[in-house]
XYZ file of C-alpha atoms in Angstrom:
678
model
C -13.324 -11.233 -83.160
C -12.612 -14.391 -81.098
C -12.489 -18.135 -81.520
C -10.316 -18.005 -84.608
C -12.748 -16.110 -86.843
C -10.871 -13.236 -88.402
C -8.338 -12.568 -85.644
C -4.814 -11.986 -86.986
C -1.580 -11.461 -85.145
C 1.876 -10.500 -86.268
C 4.159 -12.931 -84.485
C 7.572 -11.519 -83.558
C 10.270 -14.145 -83.143
C 13.577 -14.258 -81.364
C 15.749 -14.365 -84.466
C 15.766 -12.280 -87.638
C 14.780 -15.314 -89.763
C 11.450 -15.222 -91.647
C 8.496 -17.103 -90.238
C 5.368 -18.488 -91.904
C 2.221 -17.248 -90.219
C -1.152 -18.940 -90.889
C -4.170 -16.608 -91.178
C -7.846 -17.598 -90.652
C -8.356 -18.157 -94.391
C -5.417 -20.585 -94.525
C -3.330 -18.154 -96.613
C 0.334 -18.121 -95.773
C 1.964 -14.770 -95.056
C 5.738 -14.645 -94.791
C 6.658 -11.936 -92.302
C 10.200 -11.035 -91.321
C 10.133 -9.475 -87.860
C 12.789 -8.666 -85.296
C 12.966 -10.434 -81.927
C 9.967 -9.534 -79.697
C 11.848 -7.371 -77.259
C 13.486 -5.443 -80.105
C 10.196 -4.437 -81.655
C 9.526 -2.040 -78.761
C 12.587 0.073 -79.423
C 12.067 3.549 -80.772
C 13.944 6.759 -80.932
C 12.868 7.778 -77.445
C 13.256 4.518 -75.544
C 16.572 3.479 -77.002
C 18.588 6.409 -75.526
C 17.164 5.652 -72.069
C 18.167 2.010 -72.260
C 21.572 2.920 -73.653
C 22.110 5.289 -70.739
C 21.335 2.651 -68.120
C 23.439 0.125 -69.994
C 26.304 2.599 -69.945
C 25.896 2.971 -66.176
C 25.897 -0.800 -65.765
C 29.037 -1.111 -67.842
C 30.637 1.501 -65.616
C 29.528 -0.645 -62.645
C 28.007 2.349 -60.860
C 26.011 -0.060 -58.673
C 29.166 -0.818 -56.717
C 28.867 2.754 -55.423
C 25.507 1.868 -53.891
C 23.435 3.451 -56.661
C 20.529 1.257 -57.721
C 19.556 1.041 -61.393
C 16.152 0.104 -62.814
C 16.251 -3.683 -63.146
C 13.696 -6.317 -64.021
C 13.577 -8.792 -61.125
C 11.811 -12.063 -61.866
C 10.143 -13.699 -58.847
C 7.663 -16.508 -58.406
C 6.782 -19.571 -56.434
C 8.697 -22.755 -57.160
C 7.985 -24.224 -60.623
C 5.881 -21.232 -61.637
C 7.738 -20.970 -64.943
C 10.114 -18.078 -64.235
C 13.096 -19.421 -66.126
C 10.892 -20.374 -69.069
C 9.661 -16.800 -69.336
C 13.256 -15.576 -69.453
C 14.083 -18.172 -72.066
C 11.224 -16.965 -74.217
C 12.267 -13.339 -73.876
C 15.957 -13.882 -74.537
C 15.920 -16.903 -76.854
C 18.375 -18.983 -74.819
C 18.041 -22.216 -72.858
C 18.244 -22.179 -69.060
C 18.440 -25.136 -66.636
C 15.189 -27.067 -66.221
C 14.080 -29.867 -63.955
C 12.202 -30.733 -60.799
C 12.580 -28.658 -57.626
C 14.703 -25.515 -57.463
C 16.437 -24.984 -60.781
C 17.676 -21.491 -59.949
C 19.718 -21.599 -56.744
C 21.563 -18.279 -57.103
C 20.556 -14.876 -58.476
C 21.038 -15.246 -62.237
C 21.768 -11.804 -63.659
C 21.149 -11.887 -67.409
C 23.044 -9.126 -69.199
C 21.727 -9.071 -72.767
C 23.560 -6.925 -75.292
C 22.650 -6.474 -78.921
C 25.460 -7.226 -81.304
C 25.907 -6.823 -85.037
C 28.264 -9.779 -85.200
C 26.716 -12.969 -86.613
C 28.657 -15.000 -84.055
C 27.138 -14.871 -80.538
C 29.379 -14.163 -77.571
C 28.248 -15.835 -74.363
C 30.128 -16.044 -71.079
C 29.549 -16.357 -67.337
C 31.060 -14.237 -64.584
C 31.217 -15.287 -60.930
C 33.741 -15.182 -58.105
C 36.148 -13.116 -60.262
C 36.053 -15.848 -62.919
C 35.129 -15.514 -66.579
C 33.886 -18.735 -68.199
C 33.115 -18.694 -71.960
C 30.280 -20.870 -73.261
C 27.896 -21.108 -76.224
C 24.180 -21.398 -76.906
C 24.235 -25.182 -76.876
C 25.951 -25.447 -73.505
C 24.497 -22.479 -71.602
C 22.386 -24.646 -69.272
C 25.306 -26.943 -68.444
C 27.619 -23.995 -67.791
C 25.052 -22.338 -65.502
C 24.571 -25.574 -63.511
C 28.325 -26.032 -63.135
C 28.807 -22.435 -61.995
C 25.870 -22.734 -59.586
C 27.488 -25.797 -58.008
C 30.668 -23.801 -57.483
C 28.806 -20.882 -55.907
C 26.127 -22.680 -53.874
C 27.557 -26.173 -53.564
C 26.572 -29.343 -55.358
C 23.615 -30.016 -53.045
C 20.259 -28.283 -52.944
C 21.301 -25.182 -51.054
C 21.020 -21.610 -52.298
C 23.392 -18.644 -52.219
C 22.896 -14.906 -52.624
C 26.193 -14.552 -54.521
C 25.148 -13.585 -58.077
C 25.985 -15.414 -61.264
C 26.073 -13.116 -64.296
C 25.270 -14.410 -67.760
C 26.427 -12.177 -70.616
C 24.769 -12.697 -73.975
C 25.886 -10.651 -76.986
C 24.106 -11.678 -80.150
C 22.028 -10.437 -83.039
C 18.436 -9.732 -82.088
C 19.113 -9.373 -78.343
C 18.469 -6.007 -76.691
C 20.574 -4.188 -74.141
C 18.607 -5.373 -71.133
C 19.292 -6.749 -67.666
C 16.987 -9.191 -65.892
C 17.522 -11.083 -62.647
C 16.081 -14.542 -62.150
C 15.772 -15.488 -58.470
C 15.188 -18.902 -56.865
C 11.580 -20.029 -56.673
C 9.905 -19.659 -53.292
C 9.446 -22.907 -51.377
C 8.223 -23.239 -47.802
C 8.921 -26.923 -47.103
C 12.497 -28.192 -47.536
C 12.711 -31.366 -49.608
C 15.363 -33.532 -51.239
C 18.201 -32.467 -48.979
C 17.391 -28.739 -48.954
C 18.443 -26.763 -45.851
C 15.858 -26.482 -43.082
C 15.856 -22.700 -43.415
C 15.497 -22.740 -47.197
C 12.430 -20.490 -47.070
C 14.193 -17.861 -44.960
C 17.228 -17.910 -47.271
C 15.200 -17.508 -50.447
C 12.768 -14.921 -49.063
C 15.654 -12.828 -47.705
C 17.364 -12.933 -51.089
C 14.174 -11.938 -52.917
C 13.459 -9.042 -50.561
C 16.990 -7.732 -51.093
C 16.376 -7.494 -54.851
C 12.758 -6.287 -54.964
C 12.904 -3.753 -52.130
C 14.707 -0.927 -54.015
C 12.222 1.462 -55.604
C 14.156 1.156 -58.855
C 13.325 -2.550 -59.215
C 10.631 -3.645 -61.682
C 9.029 -6.754 -60.201
C 8.087 -9.343 -62.800
C 5.873 -11.636 -60.737
C 5.435 -14.994 -62.469
C 2.177 -16.749 -61.527
C 0.921 -20.147 -62.606
C -2.619 -20.156 -64.002
C -3.187 -23.386 -62.070
C -3.115 -21.703 -58.618
C -5.126 -19.107 -56.716
C -3.188 -15.862 -57.090
C -4.180 -14.678 -53.610
C -2.323 -17.627 -52.045
C 0.933 -17.113 -53.912
C 3.873 -16.355 -51.647
C 5.506 -14.248 -54.355
C 2.440 -11.978 -54.390
C 2.594 -11.585 -50.623
C 6.275 -10.652 -50.738
C 5.973 -8.196 -53.627
C 3.067 -6.441 -51.926
C 5.232 -5.904 -48.840
C 7.566 -3.628 -50.810
C 5.144 -2.422 -53.509
C 1.768 -2.057 -51.784
C 0.043 -0.323 -54.706
C 1.655 -2.537 -57.342
C 2.892 0.479 -59.298
C 6.103 -1.319 -60.204
C 4.774 -4.898 -60.386
C 3.863 -6.668 -63.622
C 2.327 -10.161 -63.439
C 3.022 -12.884 -65.984
C 0.558 -15.771 -65.995
C 2.137 -18.984 -67.275
C 0.591 -22.373 -68.077
C -2.523 -20.709 -69.466
C -3.199 -23.817 -71.532
C -3.324 -25.985 -68.382
C -5.990 -23.931 -66.538
C -7.916 -21.842 -69.062
C -11.186 -21.863 -67.137
C -11.704 -18.654 -65.155
C -8.387 -17.131 -66.240
C -10.138 -14.157 -67.831
C -11.822 -13.340 -64.516
C -8.526 -13.712 -62.628
C -6.630 -11.225 -64.749
C -9.451 -8.702 -65.002
C -10.635 -8.764 -61.375
C -7.113 -8.156 -60.050
C -7.663 -9.211 -56.455
C -3.965 -8.827 -55.636
C -3.228 -5.240 -56.787
C -1.015 -5.734 -59.818
C -0.623 -2.104 -60.808
C 1.113 -2.702 -64.116
C -1.329 -5.374 -65.215
C -1.166 -8.965 -66.414
C 0.203 -10.763 -69.444
C -0.842 -14.355 -70.124
C 1.707 -16.502 -71.932
C 2.408 -20.005 -73.104
C 6.022 -21.023 -72.622
C 8.046 -23.372 -74.733
C 7.214 -27.043 -74.178
C 9.663 -29.900 -74.550
C 11.944 -29.626 -77.562
C 9.990 -26.910 -79.313
C 12.036 -24.234 -80.974
C 11.371 -20.674 -79.895
C 9.733 -19.981 -83.259
C 7.436 -23.012 -82.847
C 6.596 -21.984 -79.288
C 5.525 -18.504 -80.408
C 3.423 -19.959 -83.221
C 1.689 -22.338 -80.827
C 1.146 -19.522 -78.344
C -0.479 -17.361 -81.014
C -2.732 -20.200 -82.106
C -3.698 -21.014 -78.513
C -4.874 -17.518 -77.611
C -6.527 -17.080 -81.001
C -8.429 -20.355 -81.180
C -9.061 -21.611 -77.653
C -12.740 -21.153 -76.667
C -11.884 -19.567 -73.285
C -8.443 -18.071 -73.807
C -9.467 -16.324 -77.013
C -11.802 -14.167 -74.887
C -8.811 -12.528 -73.266
C -7.879 -9.240 -74.884
C -4.998 -9.328 -77.338
C -3.257 -6.554 -75.401
C -2.480 -8.879 -72.487
C -1.497 -12.163 -74.120
C 1.708 -13.475 -75.623
C 5.452 -13.182 -75.139
C 5.658 -10.375 -77.759
C 3.180 -8.333 -75.725
C 5.150 -9.077 -72.555
C 8.333 -7.903 -74.279
C 6.617 -4.736 -75.445
C 5.248 -3.976 -71.973
C 8.584 -4.614 -70.305
C 10.312 -2.237 -72.669
C 7.790 0.522 -72.076
C 7.696 -0.022 -68.308
C 11.468 -0.099 -68.031
C 11.765 3.028 -70.159
C 9.292 4.885 -67.950
C 11.007 3.628 -64.802
C 14.369 4.735 -66.137
C 13.047 8.194 -67.023
C 11.465 8.481 -63.583
C 14.582 7.319 -61.732
C 17.192 9.273 -63.663
C 16.843 12.545 -61.697
C 17.241 10.655 -58.423
C 20.162 8.711 -59.865
C 21.795 12.016 -60.825
C 21.189 13.353 -57.302
C 22.755 10.265 -55.725
C 25.709 10.393 -58.101
C 26.316 14.047 -57.199
C 25.942 13.336 -53.494
C 28.327 10.386 -53.538
C 30.807 12.268 -55.687
C 30.804 15.220 -53.271
C 31.319 12.812 -50.376
C 34.174 11.048 -52.160
C 35.849 14.362 -53.075
C 35.538 15.521 -49.460
C 37.019 12.263 -48.150
C 39.845 12.501 -50.643
C 40.608 16.048 -49.529
C 40.857 14.842 -45.938
C 43.445 12.201 -46.756
C 47.064 12.912 -45.826
C 48.894 15.145 -48.239
C 51.419 13.480 -50.508
C 54.831 15.095 -49.958
C 57.316 15.299 -52.805
C 60.358 16.604 -50.880
C 61.716 17.268 -47.404
C 61.245 20.983 -47.957
C 57.599 20.503 -48.778
C 57.211 18.257 -45.750
C 58.842 20.861 -43.486
C 56.478 23.545 -44.792
C 53.508 21.273 -44.109
C 54.810 20.634 -40.586
C 55.178 24.360 -39.965
C 51.623 24.917 -41.189
C 50.366 22.333 -38.703
C 52.336 23.835 -35.836
C 51.309 27.374 -36.798
C 47.627 26.473 -36.940
C 47.829 24.603 -33.633
C 49.632 27.552 -32.051
C 46.923 29.978 -33.164
C 44.263 27.666 -31.776
C 46.072 27.394 -28.418
C 46.438 31.160 -28.297
C 42.684 31.584 -28.705
C 41.527 28.970 -26.240
C 44.259 29.163 -23.560
C 44.955 32.888 -23.438
C 42.294 34.910 -25.236
C 39.307 32.938 -23.958
C 37.876 32.492 -27.455
C 36.218 29.069 -27.667
C 34.294 29.598 -30.934
C 36.426 26.845 -32.484
C 34.932 24.348 -30.004
C 31.485 25.750 -29.176
C 29.984 22.500 -27.914
C 33.022 21.063 -26.117
C 33.252 22.623 -22.659
C 36.514 20.818 -22.002
C 38.067 23.077 -24.649
C 36.748 26.309 -23.103
C 40.126 26.558 -21.456
C 40.220 29.935 -19.730
C 36.927 29.167 -18.013
C 38.097 25.689 -16.969
C 41.412 27.052 -15.638
C 39.516 29.701 -13.665
C 37.242 27.008 -12.232
C 40.188 24.850 -11.219
C 41.990 27.806 -9.617
C 38.857 28.782 -7.689
C 38.434 25.218 -6.409
C 42.089 25.134 -5.378
C 41.737 28.437 -3.515
C 38.649 27.255 -1.659
C 40.295 23.957 -0.802
C 43.510 25.589 0.384
C 41.767 28.179 2.550
C 39.193 25.832 4.009
C 39.466 26.072 7.819
C 40.594 22.823 9.396
C 38.538 21.539 12.280
C 39.953 23.025 15.473
C 40.773 20.522 18.182
C 38.730 22.274 20.851
C 39.968 19.967 23.587
C 43.560 21.114 22.981
C 43.034 24.823 22.314
C 46.378 26.766 22.535
C 48.305 23.590 23.394
C 50.390 23.621 20.190
C 51.418 27.193 20.895
C 52.195 26.443 24.557
C 54.387 23.448 23.673
C 56.347 25.465 21.113
C 56.760 28.415 23.502
C 58.015 26.172 26.284
C 60.660 24.740 23.996
C 61.663 28.152 22.660
C 61.791 29.951 26.011
C 64.922 31.792 26.974
C 66.193 34.211 29.590
C 64.526 37.524 28.845
C 61.628 39.774 29.506
C 58.234 38.095 29.953
C 55.353 38.355 27.426
C 57.712 38.727 24.451
C 57.017 36.106 21.788
C 60.208 34.432 20.602
C 60.441 34.778 16.810
C 61.689 31.255 16.524
C 58.447 30.001 18.065
C 56.369 31.928 15.562
C 58.410 30.554 12.636
C 58.139 27.035 14.038
C 54.334 27.265 14.158
C 54.301 28.859 10.693
C 56.535 26.108 9.257
C 54.255 23.463 10.713
C 51.251 25.092 9.048
C 53.089 25.282 5.723
C 54.076 21.619 5.933
C 50.431 20.695 6.482
C 49.330 22.241 3.156
C 52.382 21.979 0.900
C 51.128 18.923 -0.978
C 47.979 20.727 -2.178
C 49.694 23.335 -4.402
C 51.869 20.621 -5.964
C 48.854 18.427 -6.707
C 47.058 21.437 -8.151
C 49.818 22.421 -10.560
C 50.132 18.805 -11.729
C 46.397 18.685 -12.325
C 46.583 21.927 -14.303
C 49.280 20.620 -16.648
C 47.546 17.264 -17.037
C 44.515 19.188 -18.259
C 46.595 21.369 -20.578
C 48.226 18.213 -21.970
C 44.791 16.857 -22.909
C 43.929 20.164 -24.573
C 47.242 20.250 -26.422
C 46.765 16.675 -27.622
C 43.261 17.474 -28.917
C 44.503 20.513 -30.831
C 47.471 18.609 -32.302
C 45.189 15.741 -33.327
C 42.821 18.118 -35.079
C 45.486 19.871 -37.110
C 47.608 16.800 -37.887
C 44.799 14.473 -38.964
C 45.937 14.965 -42.539
C 49.333 13.507 -41.694
C 48.716 10.353 -39.651
C 52.231 9.103 -40.404
C 53.673 11.768 -38.079
C 50.695 12.510 -35.862
C 51.942 10.205 -33.137
C 55.383 11.846 -33.290
C 53.949 15.352 -32.930
C 51.737 14.238 -30.051
C 54.721 12.574 -28.385
C 56.694 15.796 -28.778
C 53.774 17.656 -27.200
C 53.679 15.233 -24.277
C 57.423 15.599 -23.758
C 57.073 19.381 -23.747
C 54.262 19.319 -21.185
C 56.205 16.838 -19.052
C 59.182 19.198 -19.029
C 57.019 22.210 -18.159
C 55.182 20.244 -15.464
C 58.486 19.315 -13.831
C 59.606 22.950 -13.894
C 56.265 24.099 -12.530
C 56.352 21.648 -9.636
C 59.807 22.933 -8.676
C 58.567 26.520 -8.889
C 55.493 25.830 -6.773
C 57.588 24.086 -4.160
C 59.760 27.216 -4.051
C 56.695 29.433 -3.653
C 55.535 27.338 -0.713
C 58.997 27.007 0.848
C 59.461 30.794 0.772
C 56.685 31.110 3.323
C 58.783 29.212 5.867
C 61.760 31.563 5.684
C 60.319 34.649 7.297
C 57.155 36.273 8.514
C 56.512 39.285 6.351
C 53.631 41.131 4.744
C 52.884 44.697 3.807
C 49.183 43.944 3.754
C 47.489 46.274 6.285
C 44.750 43.694 6.733
C 47.114 41.713 8.975
C 47.298 44.415 11.684
C 43.591 45.093 11.490
C 42.692 41.432 11.915
C 45.249 40.838 14.654
C 44.032 43.867 16.607
C 40.460 42.645 16.417
C 41.358 39.157 17.532
C 43.533 40.272 20.488
C 40.789 42.508 21.862
C 39.391 39.527 23.783
C 42.729 38.510 25.274
C 42.180 39.904 28.794
C 38.692 38.510 29.186
C 39.926 35.134 27.904
C 42.848 35.055 30.369
C 40.549 36.099 33.170
C 38.162 33.309 32.400
C 40.982 30.775 32.348
C 42.477 31.956 35.656
C 39.104 32.144 37.409
C 39.145 29.605 40.216
C 35.977 30.795 41.862
C 32.709 28.990 42.285
C 31.332 30.271 38.954
C 34.331 29.292 36.867
C 33.472 28.125 33.358
C 34.775 25.124 31.452
C 34.460 26.906 28.053
C 34.889 30.352 26.557
C 33.124 31.828 23.522
C 35.858 33.283 21.334
C 35.108 35.247 18.161
C 36.200 33.281 15.105
C 36.707 30.073 17.092
C 33.362 29.455 18.767
C 33.192 27.801 22.188
C 36.641 26.545 23.172
C 37.483 24.431 26.202
C 39.719 26.255 28.698
C 39.792 24.040 31.801
C 43.006 22.311 30.646
C 44.808 25.716 30.535
C 44.410 26.553 34.251
C 47.639 24.832 35.187
C 49.744 27.289 33.135
C 51.134 30.670 34.245
C 49.302 33.749 33.029
C 52.270 35.190 31.096
C 52.598 31.901 29.140
C 48.877 31.980 28.417
C 49.182 35.542 27.188
C 52.061 34.571 24.895
C 50.163 31.545 23.556
C 47.004 33.573 22.960
C 48.939 36.294 21.163
C 50.779 33.695 19.115
C 47.479 32.079 18.134
C 45.975 35.354 16.984
C 49.089 36.431 15.086
C 49.376 33.072 13.286
C 45.660 33.035 12.492
C 45.774 36.570 11.059
C 48.997 35.981 9.159
C 48.011 32.541 7.833
C 45.141 34.018 5.878
C 47.641 36.331 4.173
C 49.980 33.411 3.448
C 47.302 31.254 1.824
C 46.070 34.059 -0.401
C 49.640 34.884 -1.362
C 50.300 31.283 -2.377
C 47.154 31.249 -4.534
C 48.037 34.588 -6.125
C 51.636 33.607 -6.848
C 50.639 30.284 -8.382
C 47.911 31.958 -10.472
C 50.365 34.535 -11.829
C 53.025 31.922 -12.464
C 50.490 29.733 -14.254
C 49.442 32.576 -16.537
C 53.052 33.315 -17.372
C 53.854 29.636 -18.019
C 50.893 29.191 -20.364
C 51.869 32.322 -22.235
C 55.440 31.072 -22.692
C 54.139 27.669 -23.750
C 51.971 29.090 -26.518
C 54.142 31.952 -27.730
C 57.568 30.352 -27.801
C 58.056 26.910 -26.294
C 55.425 25.041 -28.319
C 56.732 25.829 -31.786
C 60.386 25.718 -30.783
C 60.252 22.394 -28.952
C 57.980 20.600 -31.458
C 60.098 21.607 -34.453
C 63.317 20.704 -32.659
C 62.080 17.224 -31.806
C 60.544 16.563 -35.223
C 63.709 17.450 -37.168
C 66.007 15.614 -34.760
C 67.141 12.363 -36.486
C 67.505 10.741 -33.062
C 63.760 11.220 -32.516
C 62.864 9.013 -35.471
C 63.120 11.364 -38.415
C 59.654 12.877 -38.403
C 60.211 14.913 -41.554
C 61.320 11.852 -43.531
C 58.275 9.914 -42.373
C 56.068 12.635 -43.838
C 57.243 11.491 -47.269
C 55.889 8.000 -46.616
C 52.320 6.822 -47.062
C 50.868 3.754 -45.392
C 49.490 1.011 -47.666
C 46.002 1.465 -46.204
C 45.965 5.198 -46.945
C 47.380 4.647 -50.430
C 44.720 2.021 -51.088
C 41.961 4.307 -49.844
C 43.268 7.174 -51.963
C 43.277 4.992 -55.072
C 39.800 3.679 -54.297
C 38.413 7.199 -53.863
C 40.047 8.385 -57.080
C 38.520 5.462 -58.957
C 35.117 6.163 -57.404
C 35.287 9.833 -58.366
C 36.332 8.919 -61.914
C 33.491 6.379 -62.175
C 30.946 8.809 -60.734
C 32.051 11.615 -63.065
C 31.695 9.339 -66.074
C 28.322 8.178 -64.793
C 27.203 11.765 -64.334
C 28.238 12.601 -67.874
C 26.311 9.574 -69.110
C 23.015 10.606 -67.505
C 23.131 14.414 -67.548
C 22.413 14.733 -71.270
C 19.399 12.441 -71.150
C 17.757 13.847 -67.982
C 16.491 17.119 -69.439
C 15.420 15.438 -72.651
C 13.180 13.003 -70.772
C 12.262 15.111 -67.742
C 8.531 14.529 -68.135
C 8.522 11.115 -69.726
C 8.389 9.071 -66.546
C 5.204 10.793 -65.376
C 3.147 9.945 -68.433
């Protein structure tokens, strides 16, 4: 029935005191009822709320895990704070313009003590207050956080309320949305407020309590537009229509047509006016929706603060039940990550002996890795890093060196045989003609060796530079757990490579210098090649000495191409024969020399790498690390940097918090596994 004819409501109040309720027949019924939000508790909902409250007390949100939270949003002066006042039974700041300038997190906790406990937390401060001075304390704290002007801040202000009749519930009141800055507000006030609101309503765990004034068109409300951006279907949005008494006409159609997709429905309320007590406000609200000609047409199920409290409790309980499995998954994931990070932190050493054992483990592991990648050709440890496929890279570098060393220099065709002739003229002596002086051959050979001697030295330096990079990578990998000595081990590695490089350069210089001492080879290829090349000697000499009409300026010589010969006609034939023979001998022998240099360096390199891995690496690194003159590496292993110690403590605290959080939710998950889907 409507219009005040037979319609009766039980009016919950915000305190456990009795209240007189007037029925349609003017009989007075005294009904003692708990606060409105308490009436929705039951055996099933209470454990869910207790679980989330436990997680909040543990501060699991600092680990990035969102908890179901009621977020109150609305356009400026829509009545948001008044709704919270009605739900919680406390007074919040009121006035013109933006009353809420920071996120006000209301932590309500039921208490059995008759004396309320109320305090504010912000910026690591705890400020006690009482029911009479809550509004003043909030304004003062807001001025500290956001300044005394009209600006806003996204730094939260937490209000703790522990009192009889208050449930364990958390709600967040956000600044009202305003588009046009007024009264000294920042020019970007809209952007600041909208960004803050989006931050709070975007998480899927947030329950959006969208406060709408009955005096406006819902479709034009900015708060509706913003909530629909993150909750398109409205499945987690509940609308509260305030000021129903100011615009009753058409309100029924507004809340039943639902043109703005409010999935969780509407609740129409009348907030406290002026100096009304909360009990008086609820009585007046009940009378309004029971007796008003238009408002009484609205169904009882969607009017009144008690109904709003009941809906919020049910919605939050369902949201909690739905989110708990995901919360458990995130807790497990973050705990696994934290445990893994903790395991990667440097080991804490208790003694020098323990530190020495840890050092030997590092060196042993690095040695095994070097053995695989530098000698055995096993790169399974670094499958995607071609730089660490060492045997292949060393083979590539050796092949490039060989090609570079044996590349034929461009022959100066205009001066063919002139180097040989000049040397022979300076080395001539009294003796039989056509015999090549050995000193001339060695002089030509020495000149050839001098021309290429820098290449082997550059190559061996390049090889050890590469091995140094590889060694550094391996050391870094296996000493990451001990950053306090990592630099010392890497320095020891660099010193070792520097010493080996210096030795290798000396050895390569010796290999090259040996080729100047004598002309020797047992390779039969030399005689074969020389014989082939000298087969054209007579025809070449004949062409040079030809002074006839058909004399040629060039001669096609196998292995040399067309060479100019006109400049050789002024020399005696026996000198030409000596020079030609010298050229062919040097050319045939030089090929042997170059290959021998490459082979010797390749063999020496293999031997050096083997010694490095099998003996020098461990011996030299240990010797330098235990040497007090080198900085006392072992002693430094007992130290821990402040940053690492801080990180270790932080991870331990996170793991402890996450374990406690997991224990808090595990028991309730199975019990309520299907509740959130109902």
